[in-house]
Coordinates of C-alpha atoms in Angstrom, one line a residue:
X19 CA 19.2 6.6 9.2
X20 CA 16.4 4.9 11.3
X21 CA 15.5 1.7 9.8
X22 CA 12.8 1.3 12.6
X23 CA 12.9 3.4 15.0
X24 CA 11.5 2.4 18.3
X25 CA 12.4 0.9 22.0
X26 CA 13.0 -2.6 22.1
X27 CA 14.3 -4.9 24.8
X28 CA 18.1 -5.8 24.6
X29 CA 17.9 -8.8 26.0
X30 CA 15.7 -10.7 23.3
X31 CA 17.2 -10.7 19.5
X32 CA 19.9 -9.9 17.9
X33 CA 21.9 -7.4 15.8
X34 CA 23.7 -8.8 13.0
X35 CA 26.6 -7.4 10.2
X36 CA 28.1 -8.9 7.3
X37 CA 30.2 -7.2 4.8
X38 CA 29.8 -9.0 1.5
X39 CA 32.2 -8.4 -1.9
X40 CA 30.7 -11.5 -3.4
X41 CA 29.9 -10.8 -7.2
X42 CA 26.2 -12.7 -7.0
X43 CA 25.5 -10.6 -3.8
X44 CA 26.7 -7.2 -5.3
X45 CA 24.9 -8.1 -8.3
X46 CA 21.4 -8.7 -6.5
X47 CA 21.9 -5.2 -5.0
X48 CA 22.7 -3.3 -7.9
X49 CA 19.9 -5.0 -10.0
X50 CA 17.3 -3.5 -6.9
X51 CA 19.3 -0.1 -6.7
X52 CA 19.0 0.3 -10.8
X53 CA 15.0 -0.1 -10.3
X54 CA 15.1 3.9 -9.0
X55 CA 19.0 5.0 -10.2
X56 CA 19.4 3.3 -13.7
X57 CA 22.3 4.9 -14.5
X58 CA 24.3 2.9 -11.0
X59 CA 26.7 0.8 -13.2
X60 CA 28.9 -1.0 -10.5
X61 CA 28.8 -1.6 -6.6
X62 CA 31.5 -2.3 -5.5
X63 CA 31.1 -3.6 -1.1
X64 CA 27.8 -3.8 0.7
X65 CA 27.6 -4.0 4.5
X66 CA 24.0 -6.3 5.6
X67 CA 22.9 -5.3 8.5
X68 CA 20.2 -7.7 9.7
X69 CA 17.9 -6.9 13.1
X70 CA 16.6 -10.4 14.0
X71 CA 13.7 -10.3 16.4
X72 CA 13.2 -8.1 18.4
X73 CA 11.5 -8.1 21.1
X74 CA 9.0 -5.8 22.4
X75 CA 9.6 -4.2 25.8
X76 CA 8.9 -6.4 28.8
X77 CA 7.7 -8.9 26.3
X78 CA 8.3 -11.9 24.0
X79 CA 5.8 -13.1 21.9
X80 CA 6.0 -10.5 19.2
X81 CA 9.4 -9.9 17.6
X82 CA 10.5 -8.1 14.3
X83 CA 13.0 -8.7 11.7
X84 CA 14.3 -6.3 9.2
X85 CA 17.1 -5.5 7.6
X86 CA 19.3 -2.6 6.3
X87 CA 21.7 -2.6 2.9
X88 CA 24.1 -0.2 2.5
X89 CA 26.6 -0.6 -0.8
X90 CA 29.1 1.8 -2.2
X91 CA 30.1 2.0 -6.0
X92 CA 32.9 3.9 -4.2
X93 CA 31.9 7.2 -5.2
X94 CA 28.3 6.9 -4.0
X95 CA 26.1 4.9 -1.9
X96 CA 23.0 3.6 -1.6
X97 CA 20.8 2.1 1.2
X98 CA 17.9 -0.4 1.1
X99 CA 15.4 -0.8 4.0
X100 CA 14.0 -4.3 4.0
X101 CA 10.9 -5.5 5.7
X102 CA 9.4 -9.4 5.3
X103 CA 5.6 -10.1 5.3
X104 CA 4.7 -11.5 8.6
X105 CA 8.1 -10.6 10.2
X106 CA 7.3 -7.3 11.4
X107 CA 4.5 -8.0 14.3
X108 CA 4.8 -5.2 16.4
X109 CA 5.3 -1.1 15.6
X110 CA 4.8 0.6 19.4
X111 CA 6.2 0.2 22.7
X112 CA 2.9 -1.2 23.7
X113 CA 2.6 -3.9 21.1
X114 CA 1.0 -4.7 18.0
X115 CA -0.8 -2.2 16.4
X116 CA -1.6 0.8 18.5
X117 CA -3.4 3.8 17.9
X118 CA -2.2 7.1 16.6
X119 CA -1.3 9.6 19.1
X120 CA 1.2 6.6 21.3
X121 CA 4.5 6.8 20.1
X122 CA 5.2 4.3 17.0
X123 CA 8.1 3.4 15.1
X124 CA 9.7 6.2 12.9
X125 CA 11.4 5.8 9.4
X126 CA 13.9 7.8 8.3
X127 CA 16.7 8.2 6.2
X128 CA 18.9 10.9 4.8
X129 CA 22.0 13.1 5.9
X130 CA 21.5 14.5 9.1
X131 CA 24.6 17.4 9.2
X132 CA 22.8 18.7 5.6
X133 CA 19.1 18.5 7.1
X134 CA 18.3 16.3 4.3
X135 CA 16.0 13.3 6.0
X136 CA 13.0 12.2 4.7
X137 CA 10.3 10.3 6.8
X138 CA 8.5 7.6 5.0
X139 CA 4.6 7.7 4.8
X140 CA 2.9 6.4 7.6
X141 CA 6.0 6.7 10.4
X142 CA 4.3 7.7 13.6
X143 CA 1.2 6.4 13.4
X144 CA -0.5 3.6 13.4
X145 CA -0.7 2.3 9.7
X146 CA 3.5 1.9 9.5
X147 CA 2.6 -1.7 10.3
X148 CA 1.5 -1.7 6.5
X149 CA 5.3 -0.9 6.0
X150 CA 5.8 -4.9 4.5
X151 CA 3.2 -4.1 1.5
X152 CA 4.7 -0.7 0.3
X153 CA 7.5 0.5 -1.1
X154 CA 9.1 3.3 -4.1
X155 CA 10.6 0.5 -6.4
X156 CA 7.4 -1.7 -6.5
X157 CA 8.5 -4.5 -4.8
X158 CA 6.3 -5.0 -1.1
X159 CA 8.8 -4.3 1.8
X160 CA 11.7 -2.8 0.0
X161 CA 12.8 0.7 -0.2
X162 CA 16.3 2.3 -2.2
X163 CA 17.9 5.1 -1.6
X164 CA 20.7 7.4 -2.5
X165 CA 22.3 8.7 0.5
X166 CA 24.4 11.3 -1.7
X167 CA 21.1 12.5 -3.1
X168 CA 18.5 15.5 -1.5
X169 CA 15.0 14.0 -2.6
X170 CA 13.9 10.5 -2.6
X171 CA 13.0 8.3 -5.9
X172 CA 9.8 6.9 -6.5
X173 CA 9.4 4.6 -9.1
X174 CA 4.9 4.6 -10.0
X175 CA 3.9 0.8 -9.3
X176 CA 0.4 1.8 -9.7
X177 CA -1.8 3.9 -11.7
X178 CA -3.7 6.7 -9.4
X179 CA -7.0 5.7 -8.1
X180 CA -6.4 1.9 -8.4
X181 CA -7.6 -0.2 -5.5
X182 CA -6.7 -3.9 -4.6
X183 CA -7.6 -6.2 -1.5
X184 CA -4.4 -7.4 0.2
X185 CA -4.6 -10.2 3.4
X186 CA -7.8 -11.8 1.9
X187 CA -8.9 -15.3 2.4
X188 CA -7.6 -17.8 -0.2
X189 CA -11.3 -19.0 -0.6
X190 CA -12.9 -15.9 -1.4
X191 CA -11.9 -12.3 -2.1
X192 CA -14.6 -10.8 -0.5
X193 CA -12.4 -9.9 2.8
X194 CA -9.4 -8.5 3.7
X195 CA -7.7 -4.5 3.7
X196 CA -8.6 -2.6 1.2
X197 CA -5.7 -0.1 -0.4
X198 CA -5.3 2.7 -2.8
X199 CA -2.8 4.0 -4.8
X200 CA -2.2 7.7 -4.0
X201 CA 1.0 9.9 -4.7
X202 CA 2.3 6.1 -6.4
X203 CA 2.3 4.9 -3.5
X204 CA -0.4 1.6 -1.9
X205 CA -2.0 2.9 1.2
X206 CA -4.6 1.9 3.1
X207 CA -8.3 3.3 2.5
X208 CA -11.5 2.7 4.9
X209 CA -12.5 4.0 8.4
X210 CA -14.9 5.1 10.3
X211 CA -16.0 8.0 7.8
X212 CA -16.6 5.5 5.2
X213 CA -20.2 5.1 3.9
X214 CA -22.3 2.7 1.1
X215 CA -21.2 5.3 -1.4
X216 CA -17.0 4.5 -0.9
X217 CA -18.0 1.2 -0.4
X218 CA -19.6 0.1 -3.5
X219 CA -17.0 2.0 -5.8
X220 CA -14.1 -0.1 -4.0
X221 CA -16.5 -3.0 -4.9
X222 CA -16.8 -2.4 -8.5
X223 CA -13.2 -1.9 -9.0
X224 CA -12.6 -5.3 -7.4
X225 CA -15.6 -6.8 -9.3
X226 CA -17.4 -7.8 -6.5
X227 CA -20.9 -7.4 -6.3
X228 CA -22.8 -3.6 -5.9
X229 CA -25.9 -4.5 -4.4
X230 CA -25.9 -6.6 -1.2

């Protein structure tokens, strides 16, 4: 698995582990694994496995934080890739947000010796920074998988074609990134191709005015 994927210096942050068999704590996971396996009954042990900022090569003013869940029921196990609004700050060895093309962080999970591994959306280029705001069990920043299985789960937290403003001022809802739900999934929409045609359906949807 690669939770995030990318160099980092090893003299800032941390790399933390915790095996937990408390009941409330086995219980919060399998409420999150059941959102995409329903049928997961019982977990039995979970391992946390928390990165806590890292910094960026040869610097130290941007750091991320994420974390891993693995939990066993014994006869299977799951994983959960976490990732906290405004804890993930940097996704390339040359900070922040780079273009595509440099190498950025990679996602991945799955069983190597089978060749079943799966790349999430978006690893390898330049909008995996929007990795806090999406997810396949509707919740921003989380992701559940069965390692046992072949093919990832994706539970539909939007209908197709929808489009909402995330980041926008508190005072008005006129700015800030505009998304759309494609394949189930929130991804970012608008670039350079974009013209008043794109931009005045995205504004109706929203409810914003058409005509300025």
């Amino acid at each position: 698995m690669e939770v995030f994927f990318i160099g980092f210096d090893n003299v800032g942050g941390a790399v933390w582990f915790r095996n937990s068999t408390f009941q409330s704590t086995n219980e919060r996971a399998l409420t999150d694994i059941q959102r995409v396996y329903p049928s997961v009954s019982y977990i039995d042990q979970i391992l946390i496995v928390t990165w806590d900022r890292l910094h960026l090569l040869s610097q130290n003013y941007q750091t991320n934080t994420f974390q891993a869940v693995i939990a066993t029921s014994g006869n299977e196990t799951y994983i959960m890739y976490l990732y906290a609004d405004g804890l993930m700050q940097w996704i390339s060895e040359y900070g922040g947000i780079t273009d595509d093309g440099m190498f950025t962080a990679r996602v991945v999970y799955g069983q190597w010796l089978i060749s079943a591994t799966f790349e999430l959306p978006g690893s390898e280029t330049c909008s995996i920074i929007h990795i806090t705001s999406r997810s396949n069990v509707g919740i921003p920043g989380m992701f559940v998988f069965d390692l046992d299985g072949t093919h990832p789960v994706f539970v539909s937290e939007c209908e197709e074609g929808d489009v909402r403003l995330v980041d926008s001022n508190m005072n008005t809802n006129a700015s800030g990134r505009v998304e759309m739900c494609l394949d189930n999934e929130w991804r970012v929409v608008g670039d350079e191709t974009w013209g008043v045609e794109e931009a005045t359906v995205v504004c109706r949807q929203l409810g914003l005015p058409t005509d300025g």
